Amino acid sequence: QKGKSTFGIDATAGRQTSEIGPMTLSVPLTSLSPGSHPAAREIYRSTKTYDHNEGLSCCFRQWRATHSHCRLIHGYALAFRFVFATHELDERNWCLDFGGLKPVKAWLKHMFDHTMLVAEDDPELARFEEMHRDGLIDLRILPSVGCEATARHVFDHVADFAQRETGGRVWLESVEVKEHSGNSAIYSR
């Protein structure tokens, strides 16, 4: 009959059939045990930590914190914790070869080992640049300063590195930056 539709299951073929007029559609069935759920794709994670003893001692100035002593120059021995993730392990059954992170460690040392972090919009930026020229500080100018902003800045750099080094197989899931055991910030996307 015109406009008549029928539906059925062809158990021998493991397919659902649907007849709509003269046309028959055949769709594969997913076999699930009662009470089970479709399998989620596996994710392997590995972490790498550069702790406070790495010597990543730097100074900050958060000029926008006018209500707080954080507006003053102050320093921390920073620690970083990276969470890397992948759906597929490499030929050694690793998410990421930690030995391949030497460029990340070198970049962290360049950015945070006895350096002064200042925001690009700090009203005193010219004074900091003068102290840098005079050899009094090793200046790093960032888009913004603070533990959260630092976590994002580091995330952007290390996420690009992981993408390039693994051909996209591994991604950076999060970065935690610790000022000390009581304060930290985590950035992820």
mmCIF file with all atom_site columns, N, CA, C and O in Angstrom, residues 147-186:
data_model
loop_
_atom_site.group_PDB
_atom_site.id
_atom_site.type_symbol
_atom_site.label_atom_id
_atom_site.label_alt_id
_atom_site.label_comp_id
_atom_site.label_asym_id
_atom_site.label_entity_id
_atom_site.label_seq_id
_atom_site.pdbx_PDB_ins_code
_atom_site.Cartn_x
_atom_site.Cartn_y
_atom_site.Cartn_z
_atom_site.occupancy
_atom_site.B_iso_or_equiv
_atom_site.pdbx_formal_charge
_atom_site.auth_seq_id
_atom_site.auth_comp_id
_atom_site.auth_asym_id
_atom_site.auth_atom_id
_atom_site.pdbx_PDB_model_num
ATOM 1   N N  . CYS A 1 147 ? 48.557 33.763 39.109 1.00 0.00 ? 147 CYS A N  1
ATOM 2   C CA . CYS A 1 147 ? 48.708 32.309 39.033 1.00 0.00 ? 147 CYS A CA 1
ATOM 3   C C  . CYS A 1 147 ? 47.842 31.729 37.910 1.00 0.00 ? 147 CYS A C  1
ATOM 4   O O  . CYS A 1 147 ? 48.295 30.900 37.127 1.00 0.00 ? 147 CYS A O  1
ATOM 5   N N  . GLU A 1 148 ? 46.596 32.186 37.814 1.00 0.00 ? 148 GLU A N  1
ATOM 6   C CA . GLU A 1 148 ? 45.694 31.679 36.770 1.00 0.00 ? 148 GLU A CA 1
ATOM 7   C C  . GLU A 1 148 ? 46.189 32.066 35.375 1.00 0.00 ? 148 GLU A C  1
ATOM 8   O O  . GLU A 1 148 ? 46.196 31.241 34.458 1.00 0.00 ? 148 GLU A O  1
ATOM 9   N N  . ALA A 1 149 ? 46.605 33.314 35.224 1.00 0.00 ? 149 ALA A N  1
ATOM 10  C CA . ALA A 1 149 ? 47.106 33.774 33.926 1.00 0.00 ? 149 ALA A CA 1
ATOM 11  C C  . ALA A 1 149 ? 48.399 33.057 33.546 1.00 0.00 ? 149 ALA A C  1
ATOM 12  O O  . ALA A 1 149 ? 48.626 32.740 32.374 1.00 0.00 ? 149 ALA A O  1
ATOM 13  N N  . THR A 1 150 ? 49.238 32.788 34.544 1.00 0.00 ? 150 THR A N  1
ATOM 14  C CA . THR A 1 150 ? 50.472 32.045 34.286 1.00 0.00 ? 150 THR A CA 1
ATOM 15  C C  . THR A 1 150 ? 50.154 30.627 33.837 1.00 0.00 ? 150 THR A C  1
ATOM 16  O O  . THR A 1 150 ? 50.771 30.106 32.902 1.00 0.00 ? 150 THR A O  1
ATOM 17  N N  . ALA A 1 151 ? 49.166 29.996 34.484 1.00 0.00 ? 151 ALA A N  1
ATOM 18  C CA . ALA A 1 151 ? 48.765 28.642 34.084 1.00 0.00 ? 151 ALA A CA 1
ATOM 19  C C  . ALA A 1 151 ? 48.300 28.631 32.631 1.00 0.00 ? 151 ALA A C  1
ATOM 20  O O  . ALA A 1 151 ? 48.652 27.733 31.864 1.00 0.00 ? 151 ALA A O  1
ATOM 21  N N  . ARG A 1 152 ? 47.548 29.625 32.223 1.00 0.00 ? 152 ARG A N  1
ATOM 22  C CA . ARG A 1 152 ? 47.079 29.683 30.825 1.00 0.00 ? 152 ARG A CA 1
ATOM 23  C C  . ARG A 1 152 ? 48.253 29.906 29.866 1.00 0.00 ? 152 ARG A C  1
ATOM 24  O O  . ARG A 1 152 ? 48.323 29.268 28.814 1.00 0.00 ? 152 ARG A O  1
ATOM 25  N N  . HIS A 1 153 ? 49.147 30.799 30.226 1.00 0.00 ? 153 HIS A N  1
ATOM 26  C CA . HIS A 1 153 ? 50.308 31.079 29.367 1.00 0.00 ? 153 HIS A CA 1
ATOM 27  C C  . HIS A 1 153 ? 51.144 29.809 29.166 1.00 0.00 ? 153 HIS A C  1
ATOM 28  O O  . HIS A 1 153 ? 51.532 29.478 28.038 1.00 0.00 ? 153 HIS A O  1
ATOM 29  N N  . VAL A 1 154 ? 51.395 29.095 30.252 1.00 0.00 ? 154 VAL A N  1
ATOM 30  C CA . VAL A 1 154 ? 52.178 27.858 30.173 1.00 0.00 ? 154 VAL A CA 1
ATOM 31  C C  . VAL A 1 154 ? 51.400 26.798 29.400 1.00 0.00 ? 154 VAL A C  1
ATOM 32  O O  . VAL A 1 154 ? 51.967 26.085 28.560 1.00 0.00 ? 154 VAL A O  1
ATOM 33  N N  . PHE A 1 155 ? 50.099 26.692 29.640 1.00 0.00 ? 155 PHE A N  1
ATOM 34  C CA . PHE A 1 155 ? 49.273 25.729 28.917 1.00 0.00 ? 155 PHE A CA 1
ATOM 35  C C  . PHE A 1 155 ? 49.391 25.948 27.409 1.00 0.00 ? 155 PHE A C  1
ATOM 36  O O  . PHE A 1 155 ? 49.615 24.990 26.659 1.00 0.00 ? 155 PHE A O  1
ATOM 37  N N  . ASP A 1 156 ? 49.238 27.188 26.964 1.00 0.00 ? 156 ASP A N  1
ATOM 38  C CA . ASP A 1 156 ? 49.302 27.474 25.523 1.00 0.00 ? 156 ASP A CA 1
ATOM 39  C C  . ASP A 1 156 ? 50.618 27.005 24.917 1.00 0.00 ? 156 ASP A C  1
ATOM 40  O O  . ASP A 1 156 ? 50.635 26.385 23.845 1.00 0.00 ? 156 ASP A O  1
ATOM 41  N N  . HIS A 1 157 ? 51.721 27.272 25.606 1.00 0.00 ? 157 HIS A N  1
ATOM 42  C CA . HIS A 1 157 ? 53.034 26.883 25.082 1.00 0.00 ? 157 HIS A CA 1
ATOM 43  C C  . HIS A 1 157 ? 53.201 25.363 25.054 1.00 0.00 ? 157 HIS A C  1
ATOM 44  O O  . HIS A 1 157 ? 53.613 24.787 24.039 1.00 0.00 ? 157 HIS A O  1
ATOM 45  N N  . VAL A 1 158 ? 52.873 24.698 26.150 1.00 0.00 ? 158 VAL A N  1
ATOM 46  C CA . VAL A 1 158 ? 53.116 23.257 26.257 1.00 0.00 ? 158 VAL A CA 1
ATOM 47  C C  . VAL A 1 158 ? 52.101 22.468 25.424 1.00 0.00 ? 158 VAL A C  1
ATOM 48  O O  . VAL A 1 158 ? 52.441 21.419 24.865 1.00 0.00 ? 158 VAL A O  1
ATOM 49  N N  . ALA A 1 159 ? 50.879 22.959 25.289 1.00 0.00 ? 159 ALA A N  1
ATOM 50  C CA . ALA A 1 159 ? 49.891 22.282 24.428 1.00 0.00 ? 159 ALA A CA 1
ATOM 51  C C  . ALA A 1 159 ? 50.363 22.278 22.980 1.00 0.00 ? 159 ALA A C  1
ATOM 52  O O  . ALA A 1 159 ? 50.263 21.249 22.292 1.00 0.00 ? 159 ALA A O  1
ATOM 53  N N  . ASP A 1 160 ? 50.903 23.391 22.518 1.00 0.00 ? 160 ASP A N  1
ATOM 54  C CA . ASP A 1 160 ? 51.451 23.450 21.151 1.00 0.00 ? 160 ASP A CA 1
ATOM 55  C C  . ASP A 1 160 ? 52.608 22.476 21.001 1.00 0.00 ? 160 ASP A C  1
ATOM 56  O O  . ASP A 1 160 ? 52.734 21.787 19.986 1.00 0.00 ? 160 ASP A O  1
ATOM 57  N N  . PHE A 1 161 ? 53.475 22.418 22.002 1.00 0.00 ? 161 PHE A N  1
ATOM 58  C CA . PHE A 1 161 ? 54.616 21.500 21.972 1.00 0.00 ? 161 PHE A CA 1
ATOM 59  C C  . PHE A 1 161 ? 54.140 20.049 21.871 1.00 0.00 ? 161 PHE A C  1
ATOM 60  O O  . PHE A 1 161 ? 54.626 19.286 21.026 1.00 0.00 ? 161 PHE A O  1
ATOM 61  N N  . ALA A 1 162 ? 53.202 19.648 22.721 1.00 0.00 ? 162 ALA A N  1
ATOM 62  C CA . ALA A 1 162 ? 52.703 18.264 22.711 1.00 0.00 ? 162 ALA A CA 1
ATOM 63  C C  . ALA A 1 162 ? 52.060 17.924 21.377 1.00 0.00 ? 162 ALA A C  1
ATOM 64  O O  . ALA A 1 162 ? 52.252 16.832 20.832 1.00 0.00 ? 162 ALA A O  1
ATOM 65  N N  . GLN A 1 163 ? 51.311 18.853 20.831 1.00 0.00 ? 163 GLN A N  1
ATOM 66  C CA . GLN A 1 163 ? 50.658 18.655 19.524 1.00 0.00 ? 163 GLN A CA 1
ATOM 67  C C  . GLN A 1 163 ? 51.708 18.411 18.438 1.00 0.00 ? 163 GLN A C  1
ATOM 68  O O  . GLN A 1 163 ? 51.609 17.463 17.667 1.00 0.00 ? 163 GLN A O  1
ATOM 69  N N  . ARG A 1 164 ? 52.718 19.268 18.391 1.00 0.00 ? 164 ARG A N  1
ATOM 70  C CA . ARG A 1 164 ? 53.778 19.143 17.370 1.00 0.00 ? 164 ARG A CA 1
ATOM 71  C C  . ARG A 1 164 ? 54.575 17.852 17.529 1.00 0.00 ? 164 ARG A C  1
ATOM 72  O O  . ARG A 1 164 ? 54.828 17.137 16.561 1.00 0.00 ? 164 ARG A O  1
ATOM 73  N N  . GLU A 1 165 ? 55.001 17.555 18.754 1.00 0.00 ? 165 GLU A N  1
ATOM 74  C CA . GLU A 1 165 ? 55.890 16.427 19.002 1.00 0.00 ? 165 GLU A CA 1
ATOM 75  C C  . GLU A 1 165 ? 55.227 15.068 18.790 1.00 0.00 ? 165 GLU A C  1
ATOM 76  O O  . GLU A 1 165 ? 55.915 14.090 18.530 1.00 0.00 ? 165 GLU A O  1
ATOM 77  N N  . THR A 1 166 ? 53.912 15.003 18.935 1.00 0.00 ? 166 THR A N  1
ATOM 78  C CA . THR A 1 166 ? 53.229 13.708 18.828 1.00 0.00 ? 166 THR A CA 1
ATOM 79  C C  . THR A 1 166 ? 52.316 13.636 17.605 1.00 0.00 ? 166 THR A C  1
ATOM 80  O O  . THR A 1 166 ? 51.575 12.669 17.459 1.00 0.00 ? 166 THR A O  1
ATOM 81  N N  . GLY A 1 167 ? 52.366 14.624 16.752 1.00 0.00 ? 167 GLY A N  1
ATOM 82  C CA . GLY A 1 167 ? 51.502 14.628 15.574 1.00 0.00 ? 167 GLY A CA 1
ATOM 83  C C  . GLY A 1 167 ? 50.020 14.633 15.945 1.00 0.00 ? 167 GLY A C  1
ATOM 84  O O  . GLY A 1 167 ? 49.189 14.100 15.212 1.00 0.00 ? 167 GLY A O  1
ATOM 85  N N  . GLY A 1 168 ? 49.696 15.221 17.087 1.00 0.00 ? 168 GLY A N  1
ATOM 86  C CA . GLY A 1 168 ? 48.312 15.311 17.512 1.00 0.00 ? 168 GLY A CA 1
ATOM 87  C C  . GLY A 1 168 ? 47.802 14.108 18.294 1.00 0.00 ? 168 GLY A C  1
ATOM 88  O O  . GLY A 1 168 ? 46.650 14.099 18.726 1.00 0.00 ? 168 GLY A O  1
ATOM 89  N N  . ARG A 1 169 ? 48.641 13.104 18.501 1.00 0.00 ? 169 ARG A N  1
ATOM 90  C CA . ARG A 1 169 ? 48.207 11.910 19.236 1.00 0.00 ? 169 ARG A CA 1
ATOM 91  C C  . ARG A 1 169 ? 47.973 12.218 20.709 1.00 0.00 ? 169 ARG A C  1
ATOM 92  O O  . ARG A 1 169 ? 47.089 11.662 21.347 1.00 0.00 ? 169 ARG A O  1
ATOM 93  N N  . VAL A 1 170 ? 48.763 13.125 21.269 1.00 0.00 ? 170 VAL A N  1
ATOM 94  C CA . VAL A 1 170 ? 48.667 13.486 22.684 1.00 0.00 ? 170 VAL A CA 1
ATOM 95  C C  . VAL A 1 170 ? 48.217 14.931 22.790 1.00 0.00 ? 170 VAL A C  1
ATOM 96  O O  . VAL A 1 170 ? 48.638 15.780 22.013 1.00 0.00 ? 170 VAL A O  1
ATOM 97  N N  . TRP A 1 171 ? 47.351 15.178 23.764 1.00 0.00 ? 171 TRP A N  1
ATOM 98  C CA . TRP A 1 171 ? 46.958 16.556 24.033 1.00 0.00 ? 171 TRP A CA 1
ATOM 99  C C  . TRP A 1 171 ? 47.232 16.870 25.503 1.00 0.00 ? 171 TRP A C  1
ATOM 100 O O  . TRP A 1 171 ? 47.302 15.984 26.340 1.00 0.00 ? 171 TRP A O  1
ATOM 101 N N  . LEU A 1 172 ? 47.412 18.148 25.780 1.00 0.00 ? 172 LEU A N  1
ATOM 102 C CA . LEU A 1 172 ? 47.584 18.606 27.150 1.00 0.00 ? 172 LEU A CA 1
ATOM 103 C C  . LEU A 1 172 ? 46.196 18.843 27.726 1.00 0.00 ? 172 LEU A C  1
ATOM 104 O O  . LEU A 1 172 ? 45.417 19.617 27.186 1.00 0.00 ? 172 LEU A O  1
ATOM 105 N N  . GLU A 1 173 ? 45.900 18.165 28.807 1.00 0.00 ? 173 GLU A N  1
ATOM 106 C CA . GLU A 1 173 ? 44.577 18.273 29.415 1.00 0.00 ? 173 GLU A CA 1
ATOM 107 C C  . GLU A 1 173 ? 44.509 19.419 30.425 1.00 0.00 ? 173 GLU A C  1
ATOM 108 O O  . GLU A 1 173 ? 43.512 20.130 30.473 1.00 0.00 ? 173 GLU A O  1
ATOM 109 N N  . SER A 1 174 ? 45.558 19.589 31.227 1.00 0.00 ? 174 SER A N  1
ATOM 110 C CA . SER A 1 174 ? 45.547 20.683 32.200 1.00 0.00 ? 174 SER A CA 1
ATOM 111 C C  . SER A 1 174 ? 46.961 20.999 32.674 1.00 0.00 ? 174 SER A C  1
ATOM 112 O O  . SER A 1 174 ? 47.872 20.193 32.539 1.00 0.00 ? 174 SER A O  1
ATOM 113 N N  . VAL A 1 175 ? 47.076 22.206 33.214 1.00 0.00 ? 175 VAL A N  1
ATOM 114 C CA . VAL A 1 175 ? 48.310 22.661 33.857 1.00 0.00 ? 175 VAL A CA 1
ATOM 115 C C  . VAL A 1 175 ? 47.917 23.214 35.210 1.00 0.00 ? 175 VAL A C  1
ATOM 116 O O  . VAL A 1 175 ? 46.990 24.013 35.319 1.00 0.00 ? 175 VAL A O  1
ATOM 117 N N  . GLU A 1 176 ? 48.636 22.768 36.240 1.00 0.00 ? 176 GLU A N  1
ATOM 118 C CA . GLU A 1 176 ? 48.473 23.352 37.566 1.00 0.00 ? 176 GLU A CA 1
ATOM 119 C C  . GLU A 1 176 ? 49.754 24.093 37.907 1.00 0.00 ? 176 GLU A C  1
ATOM 120 O O  . GLU A 1 176 ? 50.848 23.550 37.766 1.00 0.00 ? 176 GLU A O  1
ATOM 121 N N  . VAL A 1 177 ? 49.609 25.337 38.334 1.00 0.00 ? 177 VAL A N  1
ATOM 122 C CA . VAL A 1 177 ? 50.736 26.148 38.781 1.00 0.00 ? 177 VAL A CA 1
ATOM 123 C C  . VAL A 1 177 ? 50.564 26.360 40.281 1.00 0.00 ? 177 VAL A C  1
ATOM 124 O O  . VAL A 1 177 ? 49.517 26.836 40.722 1.00 0.00 ? 177 VAL A O  1
ATOM 125 N N  . LYS A 1 178 ? 51.595 25.987 41.035 1.00 0.00 ? 178 LYS A N  1
ATOM 126 C CA . LYS A 1 178 ? 51.545 26.150 42.493 1.00 0.00 ? 178 LYS A CA 1
ATOM 127 C C  . LYS A 1 178 ? 52.517 27.240 42.917 1.00 0.00 ? 178 LYS A C  1
ATOM 128 O O  . LYS A 1 178 ? 53.698 27.189 42.580 1.00 0.00 ? 178 LYS A O  1
ATOM 129 N N  . GLU A 1 179 ? 51.988 28.216 43.661 1.00 0.00 ? 179 GLU A N  1
ATOM 130 C CA . GLU A 1 179 ? 52.855 29.214 44.273 1.00 0.00 ? 179 GLU A CA 1
ATOM 131 C C  . GLU A 1 179 ? 53.537 28.608 45.494 1.00 0.00 ? 179 GLU A C  1
ATOM 132 O O  . GLU A 1 179 ? 54.706 28.873 45.751 1.00 0.00 ? 179 GLU A O  1
ATOM 133 N N  . HIS A 1 180 ? 52.779 27.839 46.246 1.00 0.00 ? 180 HIS A N  1
ATOM 134 C CA . HIS A 1 180 ? 53.276 27.091 47.402 1.00 0.00 ? 180 HIS A CA 1
ATOM 135 C C  . HIS A 1 180 ? 52.215 26.040 47.705 1.00 0.00 ? 180 HIS A C  1
ATOM 136 O O  . HIS A 1 180 ? 51.243 25.889 46.943 1.00 0.00 ? 180 HIS A O  1
ATOM 137 N N  . SER A 1 181 ? 52.370 25.311 48.804 1.00 0.00 ? 181 SER A N  1
ATOM 138 C CA . SER A 1 181 ? 51.442 24.204 49.065 1.00 0.00 ? 181 SER A CA 1
ATOM 139 C C  . SER A 1 181 ? 50.010 24.666 49.331 1.00 0.00 ? 181 SER A C  1
ATOM 140 O O  . SER A 1 181 ? 49.083 23.867 49.242 1.00 0.00 ? 181 SER A O  1
ATOM 141 N N  . GLY A 1 182 ? 49.819 25.933 49.620 1.00 0.00 ? 182 GLY A N  1
ATOM 142 C CA . GLY A 1 182 ? 48.485 26.427 49.914 1.00 0.00 ? 182 GLY A CA 1
ATOM 143 C C  . GLY A 1 182 ? 47.761 27.080 48.749 1.00 0.00 ? 182 GLY A C  1
ATOM 144 O O  . GLY A 1 182 ? 46.537 27.175 48.762 1.00 0.00 ? 182 GLY A O  1
ATOM 145 N N  . ASN A 1 183 ? 48.485 27.557 47.739 1.00 0.00 ? 183 ASN A N  1
ATOM 146 C CA . ASN A 1 183 ? 47.867 28.272 46.613 1.00 0.00 ? 183 ASN A CA 1
ATOM 147 C C  . ASN A 1 183 ? 48.269 27.662 45.279 1.00 0.00 ? 183 ASN A C  1
ATOM 148 O O  . ASN A 1 183 ? 49.462 27.466 45.019 1.00 0.00 ? 183 ASN A O  1
ATOM 149 N N  . SER A 1 184 ? 47.277 27.395 44.448 1.00 0.00 ? 184 SER A N  1
ATOM 150 C CA . SER A 1 184 ? 47.565 26.946 43.089 1.00 0.00 ? 184 SER A CA 1
ATOM 151 C C  . SER A 1 184 ? 46.410 27.353 42.181 1.00 0.00 ? 184 SER A C  1
ATOM 152 O O  . SER A 1 184 ? 45.339 27.734 42.646 1.00 0.00 ? 184 SER A O  1
ATOM 153 N N  . ALA A 1 185 ? 46.657 27.282 40.898 1.00 0.00 ? 185 ALA A N  1
ATOM 154 C CA . ALA A 1 185 ? 45.629 27.530 39.888 1.00 0.00 ? 185 ALA A CA 1
ATOM 155 C C  . ALA A 1 185 ? 45.768 26.474 38.813 1.00 0.00 ? 185 ALA A C  1
ATOM 156 O O  . ALA A 1 185 ? 46.879 26.047 38.484 1.00 0.00 ? 185 ALA A O  1
ATOM 157 N N  . ILE A 1 186 ? 44.626 26.039 38.284 1.00 0.00 ? 186 ILE A N  1
ATOM 158 C CA . ILE A 1 186 ? 44.608 25.021 37.230 1.00 0.00 ? 186 ILE A CA 1
ATOM 159 C C  . ILE A 1 186 ? 43.923 25.612 36.012 1.00 0.00 ? 186 ILE A C  1
ATOM 160 O O  . ILE A 1 186 ? 42.853 26.231 36.124 1.00 0.00 ? 186 ILE A O  1
#
